[in-house]
């Protein structure tokens, strides 16, 4: 087993230091207190600042604990903030794919729709924002199950008599079936559904990630199965490409660097 | 190499954005950078024009990099900008000679009062279509020329140049002190109080009235036409459009026909109605302004309902009060309660614009009781935008003689579902958002693309417009009427706050 990681230890020490006393310290004070080179301390502080655990006062240059630390227990990214940050790319995805776009987050064992862009054909459609969707029968839900440990745990609790709720004859029935499906989702980095939440409905979705790769939601297109899938019943590859590109663009804007 | 994209620069009040669009009007890449808001005294609002230029130097190339292309693949760039904000700079060094004075700034209050009492004051509205107000550029330029020793003389000799942000950016892009092109477009010029609304040229009577030397003014050009080629930031790219941001949004919403209207929700909110090729005077507190001019075609005019503070109130809640961490959290907070609890906020931070035009008004919060929580305040913040919209829509309906049947919206606040639903509720008409929320940018791109033949005509652009979301009214009529009545009573309480005798603040 590898030993402790030094920079994490140092980051923890800096947070402890800032949590004590007046809570506002300059770079030199922090470096001196921990016996670090200024450059080293600065690098760690910059990273902590990036993830919101530390804030720097503009006027004095002093550091203090960040708001994100104080709200660690609550939602990582406000859902309205997520919508606001994703709106441009969600629009572009709808325009490119010709399909409706939805963004969802996990809420108590369901998918909460936090954003919805109409299919760009100017037909009558109503906003789905605020609607709850099943985790195990939608592409967005599967992405959340695959990448968000809390969603997976909540689904576990929702299973009754060893069976998942059935919407069509194609809805996944057992936990085991689900696990196999989710392994594929993790491997591919995207999910799809076809005739699983309702006959004739299909979708493709990919994860939205924030700092450090944490999955904060999923974004996808949904529409008629015959448009989303090819004749072999598989999602059309160009749609998958559009969805993944859009989700990646949002993730990049949210600070996820590697995805 | 084929030129596959058009770029837009949206130089807004709070940030600058660069966006690349493809031929179908779809967003390909977007970069953005905020600049600092300086509030040196109550009522003063300034920007640093150099900071804004530096931001563009950064985000322009970043937008290209994000799309993985070089400037050679960009057919043209169009600029949309915060309007009226005044930059004065030295032609030789390219350095601004004063901070940029932002459209929200009210330092010219006393000067505007004095000018309004002048027997010739009626020439202003007659010739430029706008009321004399601190909002527009001419009083600001006059104030700055009076305020700094020797500035007027240098302006008369053409050593100091005036421009709104599009002029400043185009001048810098085309070489700055080294051959920079000093131009503005009809829409921006129509906001100075110095342009004759029919001739579309600087009006000698208005220049005389405000005492502003012609030598410092840019040349007025159509909104869609190539002004020059960028030598910096986007080398070789044609600069082919400039429009005030609100006019750009009208264009981006493809409101090309008489009677079509949109409302853009950013720092402030601006409802514009296309009135065709004739300027129409308002009798209900709206502005007559130029909508756009394509090449040598006749200019298209618009009626405008300007609301100074909408998103800026949210911004104040975030930065001034620190109650929320990000603007969208206002919706989260507002949803913690069911109603405003009897509380109303009238954000008359820069006086009240349309339809009141009360420069002496200041903001009020009314209906405070121990019952009120920050959730109620958050509701009141959002509702202020709804009711202000209702007031300008009422004015627009009265002026136009027909009622609006749907409201087309765009801008950053349209991501707020609670707010959009509230607007539909108080207007009692559906509210519709198009597929490109960045409509300001899209409009600038459209105008630039048209100028260079990247897009053939307006009708083709209309086909790109699609509905992305719609909110349907669902408010009980009695409640709507009661709440509107409360709002109007709150507005009355904001009036007459600044005393008429108050002199100019500070030295
Ligand atoms: N979800 C939201 N709810 C309410 N207000 C919001 C929300 N998101 C953003 N805003 C407000 O919208 C404004 C940003 O919108 P936008 O980006 O269109 O404005 P802007 O282009 O910066 O404005 P300007 O062009 O005047 O600078 C800010 O004032 C912000 O407070
Ligand atoms: Mg804007």
PDB file of N, CA and C in Angstrom, chain A residues 58 78 80-81 83-84 87-89 91-92 94-96 114-125 127 129 252-253, chain B residues 22 26-30 36 66 326 328-329 331-332 414-417 433-438 465-471:
ATOM      1  N   UNK A  58      -9.902  40.011  -2.022  1.00  0.00           N
ATOM      2  CA  UNK A  58      -9.297  40.764  -3.124  1.00  0.00           C
ATOM      3  C   UNK A  58      -8.451  41.934  -2.643  1.00  0.00           C
ATOM      4  N   UNK A  78     -25.562  23.890  -6.854  1.00  0.00           N
ATOM      5  CA  UNK A  78     -26.961  24.285  -6.881  1.00  0.00           C
ATOM      6  C   UNK A  78     -27.556  23.936  -8.248  1.00  0.00           C
ATOM      7  N   UNK A  80     -29.965  25.214  -9.907  1.00  0.00           N
ATOM      8  CA  UNK A  80     -30.221  26.373 -10.754  1.00  0.00           C
ATOM      9  C   UNK A  80     -28.935  26.914 -11.347  1.00  0.00           C
ATOM     10  N   UNK A  81     -27.869  26.785 -10.577  1.00  0.00           N
ATOM     11  CA  UNK A  81     -26.542  27.156 -11.071  1.00  0.00           C
ATOM     12  C   UNK A  81     -26.145  26.208 -12.216  1.00  0.00           C
ATOM     13  N   UNK A  83     -28.083  24.641 -14.268  1.00  0.00           N
ATOM     14  CA  UNK A  83     -28.833  24.998 -15.474  1.00  0.00           C
ATOM     15  C   UNK A  83     -28.216  26.214 -16.154  1.00  0.00           C
ATOM     16  N   UNK A  84     -27.911  27.200 -15.338  1.00  0.00           N
ATOM     17  CA  UNK A  84     -27.367  28.436 -15.862  1.00  0.00           C
ATOM     18  C   UNK A  84     -26.028  28.190 -16.581  1.00  0.00           C
ATOM     19  N   UNK A  87     -26.731  26.052 -20.013  1.00  0.00           N
ATOM     20  CA  UNK A  87     -27.811  26.416 -20.939  1.00  0.00           C
ATOM     21  C   UNK A  87     -27.314  26.577 -22.382  1.00  0.00           C
ATOM     22  N   UNK A  88     -26.152  27.178 -22.561  1.00  0.00           N
ATOM     23  CA  UNK A  88     -25.651  27.392 -23.922  1.00  0.00           C
ATOM     24  C   UNK A  88     -25.390  26.082 -24.642  1.00  0.00           C
ATOM     25  N   UNK A  89     -24.784  25.144 -23.915  1.00  0.00           N
ATOM     26  CA  UNK A  89     -24.430  23.878 -24.558  1.00  0.00           C
ATOM     27  C   UNK A  89     -25.646  23.003 -24.731  1.00  0.00           C
ATOM     28  N   UNK A  91     -28.642  24.176 -25.461  1.00  0.00           N
ATOM     29  CA  UNK A  91     -29.245  24.725 -26.678  1.00  0.00           C
ATOM     30  C   UNK A  91     -28.546  24.184 -27.916  1.00  0.00           C
ATOM     31  N   UNK A  92     -27.215  24.245 -27.886  1.00  0.00           N
ATOM     32  CA  UNK A  92     -26.447  23.817 -29.061  1.00  0.00           C
ATOM     33  C   UNK A  92     -26.690  22.330 -29.335  1.00  0.00           C
ATOM     34  N   UNK A  94     -29.435  20.604 -28.639  1.00  0.00           N
ATOM     35  CA  UNK A  94     -30.772  20.448 -29.223  1.00  0.00           C
ATOM     36  C   UNK A  94     -30.747  20.844 -30.698  1.00  0.00           C
ATOM     37  N   UNK A  95     -30.046  21.945 -31.003  1.00  0.00           N
ATOM     38  CA  UNK A  95     -29.995  22.411 -32.386  1.00  0.00           C
ATOM     39  C   UNK A  95     -29.276  21.385 -33.274  1.00  0.00           C
ATOM     40  N   UNK A  96     -28.227  20.810 -32.750  1.00  0.00           N
ATOM     41  CA  UNK A  96     -27.421  19.885 -33.536  1.00  0.00           C
ATOM     42  C   UNK A  96     -28.132  18.535 -33.723  1.00  0.00           C
ATOM     43  N   UNK A 114     -33.738  19.181 -14.216  1.00  0.00           N
ATOM     44  CA  UNK A 114     -33.433  20.559 -13.832  1.00  0.00           C
ATOM     45  C   UNK A 114     -33.400  21.492 -15.038  1.00  0.00           C
ATOM     46  N   UNK A 115     -33.314  20.916 -16.231  1.00  0.00           N
ATOM     47  CA  UNK A 115     -33.347  21.770 -17.418  1.00  0.00           C
ATOM     48  C   UNK A 115     -33.921  20.992 -18.581  1.00  0.00           C
ATOM     49  N   UNK A 116     -34.629  21.684 -19.442  1.00  0.00           N
ATOM     50  CA  UNK A 116     -35.271  21.054 -20.589  1.00  0.00           C
ATOM     51  C   UNK A 116     -35.268  22.032 -21.752  1.00  0.00           C
ATOM     52  N   UNK A 117     -34.784  21.588 -22.878  1.00  0.00           N
ATOM     53  CA  UNK A 117     -34.842  22.376 -24.117  1.00  0.00           C
ATOM     54  C   UNK A 117     -35.739  21.622 -25.083  1.00  0.00           C
ATOM     55  N   UNK A 118     -36.695  22.329 -25.664  1.00  0.00           N
ATOM     56  CA  UNK A 118     -37.638  21.676 -26.584  1.00  0.00           C
ATOM     57  C   UNK A 118     -36.921  21.113 -27.804  1.00  0.00           C
ATOM     58  N   UNK A 119     -37.551  20.100 -28.412  1.00  0.00           N
ATOM     59  CA  UNK A 119     -37.119  19.615 -29.723  1.00  0.00           C
ATOM     60  C   UNK A 119     -37.312  20.778 -30.703  1.00  0.00           C
ATOM     61  N   UNK A 120     -36.298  21.085 -31.518  1.00  0.00           N
ATOM     62  CA  UNK A 120     -36.371  22.332 -32.312  1.00  0.00           C
ATOM     63  C   UNK A 120     -37.245  22.214 -33.548  1.00  0.00           C
ATOM     64  N   UNK A 121     -38.479  21.739 -33.406  1.00  0.00           N
ATOM     65  CA  UNK A 121     -39.369  21.687 -34.571  1.00  0.00           C
ATOM     66  C   UNK A 121     -40.595  22.584 -34.363  1.00  0.00           C
ATOM     67  N   UNK A 122     -40.547  23.389 -33.292  1.00  0.00           N
ATOM     68  CA  UNK A 122     -41.603  24.357 -33.003  1.00  0.00           C
ATOM     69  C   UNK A 122     -42.983  23.724 -32.811  1.00  0.00           C
ATOM     70  N   UNK A 123     -43.026  22.403 -32.546  1.00  0.00           N
ATOM     71  CA  UNK A 123     -44.303  21.772 -32.229  1.00  0.00           C
ATOM     72  C   UNK A 123     -44.653  22.086 -30.773  1.00  0.00           C
ATOM     73  N   UNK A 124     -45.894  21.828 -30.393  1.00  0.00           N
ATOM     74  CA  UNK A 124     -46.337  22.122 -29.039  1.00  0.00           C
ATOM     75  C   UNK A 124     -45.646  21.184 -28.048  1.00  0.00           C
ATOM     76  N   UNK A 125     -44.937  21.749 -27.093  1.00  0.00           N
ATOM     77  CA  UNK A 125     -44.263  20.935 -26.074  1.00  0.00           C
ATOM     78  C   UNK A 125     -44.382  21.672 -24.758  1.00  0.00           C
ATOM     79  N   UNK A 127     -42.756  22.277 -20.710  1.00  0.00           N
ATOM     80  CA  UNK A 127     -41.507  22.170 -19.959  1.00  0.00           C
ATOM     81  C   UNK A 127     -41.586  21.051 -18.919  1.00  0.00           C
ATOM     82  N   UNK A 129     -39.268  20.695 -16.561  1.00  0.00           N
ATOM     83  CA  UNK A 129     -38.433  21.049 -15.420  1.00  0.00           C
ATOM     84  C   UNK A 129     -39.200  20.795 -14.120  1.00  0.00           C
ATOM     85  N   UNK A 252     -16.122  20.951 -18.817  1.00  0.00           N
ATOM     86  CA  UNK A 252     -14.927  21.793 -18.919  1.00  0.00           C
ATOM     87  C   UNK A 252     -15.208  23.169 -18.298  1.00  0.00           C
ATOM     88  N   UNK A 253     -16.385  23.723 -18.610  1.00  0.00           N
ATOM     89  CA  UNK A 253     -16.739  25.025 -18.036  1.00  0.00           C
ATOM     90  C   UNK A 253     -16.883  24.952 -16.521  1.00  0.00           C
TER      91      UNK A 253
ATOM     92  N   UNK B  22     -21.822  28.564 -36.231  1.00  0.00           N
ATOM     93  CA  UNK B  22     -21.708  27.962 -37.554  1.00  0.00           C
ATOM     94  C   UNK B  22     -22.844  28.470 -38.438  1.00  0.00           C
ATOM     95  N   UNK B  26     -25.640  27.835 -34.902  1.00  0.00           N
ATOM     96  CA  UNK B  26     -25.427  27.052 -33.681  1.00  0.00           C
ATOM     97  C   UNK B  26     -24.104  27.441 -33.044  1.00  0.00           C
ATOM     98  N   UNK B  27     -24.128  27.505 -31.735  1.00  0.00           N
ATOM     99  CA  UNK B  27     -22.947  27.918 -30.989  1.00  0.00           C
ATOM    100  C   UNK B  27     -21.879  26.810 -31.039  1.00  0.00           C
ATOM    101  N   UNK B  28     -20.662  27.195 -31.378  1.00  0.00           N
ATOM    102  CA  UNK B  28     -19.578  26.219 -31.509  1.00  0.00           C
ATOM    103  C   UNK B  28     -18.576  26.363 -30.362  1.00  0.00           C
ATOM    104  N   UNK B  29     -18.275  27.599 -29.980  1.00  0.00           N
ATOM    105  CA  UNK B  29     -17.429  27.782 -28.804  1.00  0.00           C
ATOM    106  C   UNK B  29     -17.783  29.106 -28.144  1.00  0.00           C
ATOM    107  N   UNK B  30     -17.499  29.182 -26.854  1.00  0.00           N
ATOM    108  CA  UNK B  30     -17.839  30.406 -26.126  1.00  0.00           C
ATOM    109  C   UNK B  30     -16.803  30.645 -25.033  1.00  0.00           C
ATOM    110  N   UNK B  36     -14.218  44.460 -13.825  1.00  0.00           N
ATOM    111  CA  UNK B  36     -14.574  45.061 -12.531  1.00  0.00           C
ATOM    112  C   UNK B  36     -15.576  46.188 -12.691  1.00  0.00           C
ATOM    113  N   UNK B  66     -10.650  26.977 -28.600  1.00  0.00           N
ATOM    114  CA  UNK B  66     -11.668  26.027 -28.149  1.00  0.00           C
ATOM    115  C   UNK B  66     -12.286  25.275 -29.324  1.00  0.00           C
ATOM    116  N   UNK B 326     -24.042  32.807  -5.824  1.00  0.00           N
ATOM    117  CA  UNK B 326     -24.078  32.971  -7.279  1.00  0.00           C
ATOM    118  C   UNK B 326     -25.473  33.454  -7.652  1.00  0.00           C
ATOM    119  N   UNK B 328     -27.737  32.443  -9.885  1.00  0.00           N
ATOM    120  CA  UNK B 328     -28.848  31.471  -9.981  1.00  0.00           C
ATOM    121  C   UNK B 328     -29.376  30.997  -8.628  1.00  0.00           C
ATOM    122  N   UNK B 329     -28.585  31.155  -7.578  1.00  0.00           N
ATOM    123  CA  UNK B 329     -29.072  30.752  -6.251  1.00  0.00           C
ATOM    124  C   UNK B 329     -30.254  31.597  -5.796  1.00  0.00           C
ATOM    125  N   UNK B 331     -32.950  31.869  -7.304  1.00  0.00           N
ATOM    126  CA  UNK B 331     -34.139  31.034  -7.546  1.00  0.00           C
ATOM    127  C   UNK B 331     -34.286  29.995  -6.443  1.00  0.00           C
ATOM    128  N   UNK B 332     -33.174  29.381  -6.065  1.00  0.00           N
ATOM    129  CA  UNK B 332     -33.212  28.377  -4.995  1.00  0.00           C
ATOM    130  C   UNK B 332     -33.754  28.997  -3.717  1.00  0.00           C
ATOM    131  N   UNK B 414     -32.990  34.391 -18.348  1.00  0.00           N
ATOM    132  CA  UNK B 414     -33.993  33.445 -18.857  1.00  0.00           C
ATOM    133  C   UNK B 414     -33.700  32.019 -18.398  1.00  0.00           C
ATOM    134  N   UNK B 415     -32.554  31.794 -17.756  1.00  0.00           N
ATOM    135  CA  UNK B 415     -32.322  30.466 -17.191  1.00  0.00           C
ATOM    136  C   UNK B 415     -33.063  30.310 -15.861  1.00  0.00           C
ATOM    137  N   UNK B 416     -33.704  31.380 -15.419  1.00  0.00           N
ATOM    138  CA  UNK B 416     -34.429  31.340 -14.149  1.00  0.00           C
ATOM    139  C   UNK B 416     -35.892  30.985 -14.405  1.00  0.00           C
ATOM    140  N   UNK B 417     -36.251  29.746 -14.137  1.00  0.00           N
ATOM    141  CA  UNK B 417     -37.612  29.280 -14.439  1.00  0.00           C
ATOM    142  C   UNK B 417     -38.676  29.952 -13.596  1.00  0.00           C
ATOM    143  N   UNK B 433     -38.680  31.422 -25.058  1.00  0.00           N
ATOM    144  CA  UNK B 433     -37.226  31.594 -25.181  1.00  0.00           C
ATOM    145  C   UNK B 433     -36.749  30.866 -26.440  1.00  0.00           C
ATOM    146  N   UNK B 434     -35.902  31.505 -27.267  1.00  0.00           N
ATOM    147  CA  UNK B 434     -35.397  30.831 -28.459  1.00  0.00           C
ATOM    148  C   UNK B 434     -34.219  29.925 -28.123  1.00  0.00           C
ATOM    149  N   UNK B 435     -33.842  29.106 -29.109  1.00  0.00           N
ATOM    150  CA  UNK B 435     -32.829  28.085 -28.888  1.00  0.00           C
ATOM    151  C   UNK B 435     -31.433  28.643 -28.586  1.00  0.00           C
ATOM    152  N   UNK B 436     -31.201  29.910 -28.883  1.00  0.00           N
ATOM    153  CA  UNK B 436     -29.913  30.495 -28.527  1.00  0.00           C
ATOM    154  C   UNK B 436     -30.158  31.582 -27.478  1.00  0.00           C
ATOM    155  N   UNK B 437     -29.866  31.253 -26.217  1.00  0.00           N
ATOM    156  CA  UNK B 437     -30.095  32.228 -25.147  1.00  0.00           C
ATOM    157  C   UNK B 437     -29.175  33.433 -25.329  1.00  0.00           C
ATOM    158  N   UNK B 438     -28.013  33.202 -25.965  1.00  0.00           N
ATOM    159  CA  UNK B 438     -27.060  34.293 -26.217  1.00  0.00           C
ATOM    160  C   UNK B 438     -27.475  35.025 -27.492  1.00  0.00           C
ATOM    161  N   UNK B 465     -34.533  30.235 -36.279  1.00  0.00           N
ATOM    162  CA  UNK B 465     -35.163  30.521 -34.981  1.00  0.00           C
ATOM    163  C   UNK B 465     -36.035  29.347 -34.567  1.00  0.00           C
ATOM    164  N   UNK B 466     -35.804  28.815 -33.373  1.00  0.00           N
ATOM    165  CA  UNK B 466     -36.668  27.755 -32.854  1.00  0.00           C
ATOM    166  C   UNK B 466     -36.978  28.018 -31.396  1.00  0.00           C
ATOM    167  N   UNK B 467     -38.157  27.552 -31.000  1.00  0.00           N
ATOM    168  CA  UNK B 467     -38.569  27.725 -29.617  1.00  0.00           C
ATOM    169  C   UNK B 467     -37.840  26.710 -28.738  1.00  0.00           C
ATOM    170  N   UNK B 468     -37.169  27.186 -27.698  1.00  0.00           N
ATOM    171  CA  UNK B 468     -36.462  26.276 -26.783  1.00  0.00           C
ATOM    172  C   UNK B 468     -37.261  26.015 -25.526  1.00  0.00           C
ATOM    173  N   UNK B 469     -38.092  26.979 -25.152  1.00  0.00           N
ATOM    174  CA  UNK B 469     -38.881  26.811 -23.926  1.00  0.00           C
ATOM    175  C   UNK B 469     -40.048  27.784 -23.977  1.00  0.00           C
ATOM    176  N   UNK B 470     -41.120  27.407 -23.295  1.00  0.00           N
ATOM    177  CA  UNK B 470     -42.275  28.294 -23.214  1.00  0.00           C
ATOM    178  C   UNK B 470     -42.905  28.199 -21.835  1.00  0.00           C
ATOM    179  N   UNK B 471     -43.255  29.357 -21.274  1.00  0.00           N
ATOM    180  CA  UNK B 471     -43.927  29.403 -19.976  1.00  0.00           C
ATOM    181  C   UNK B 471     -45.330  29.978 -20.198  1.00  0.00           C
TER     182      UNK B 471
END
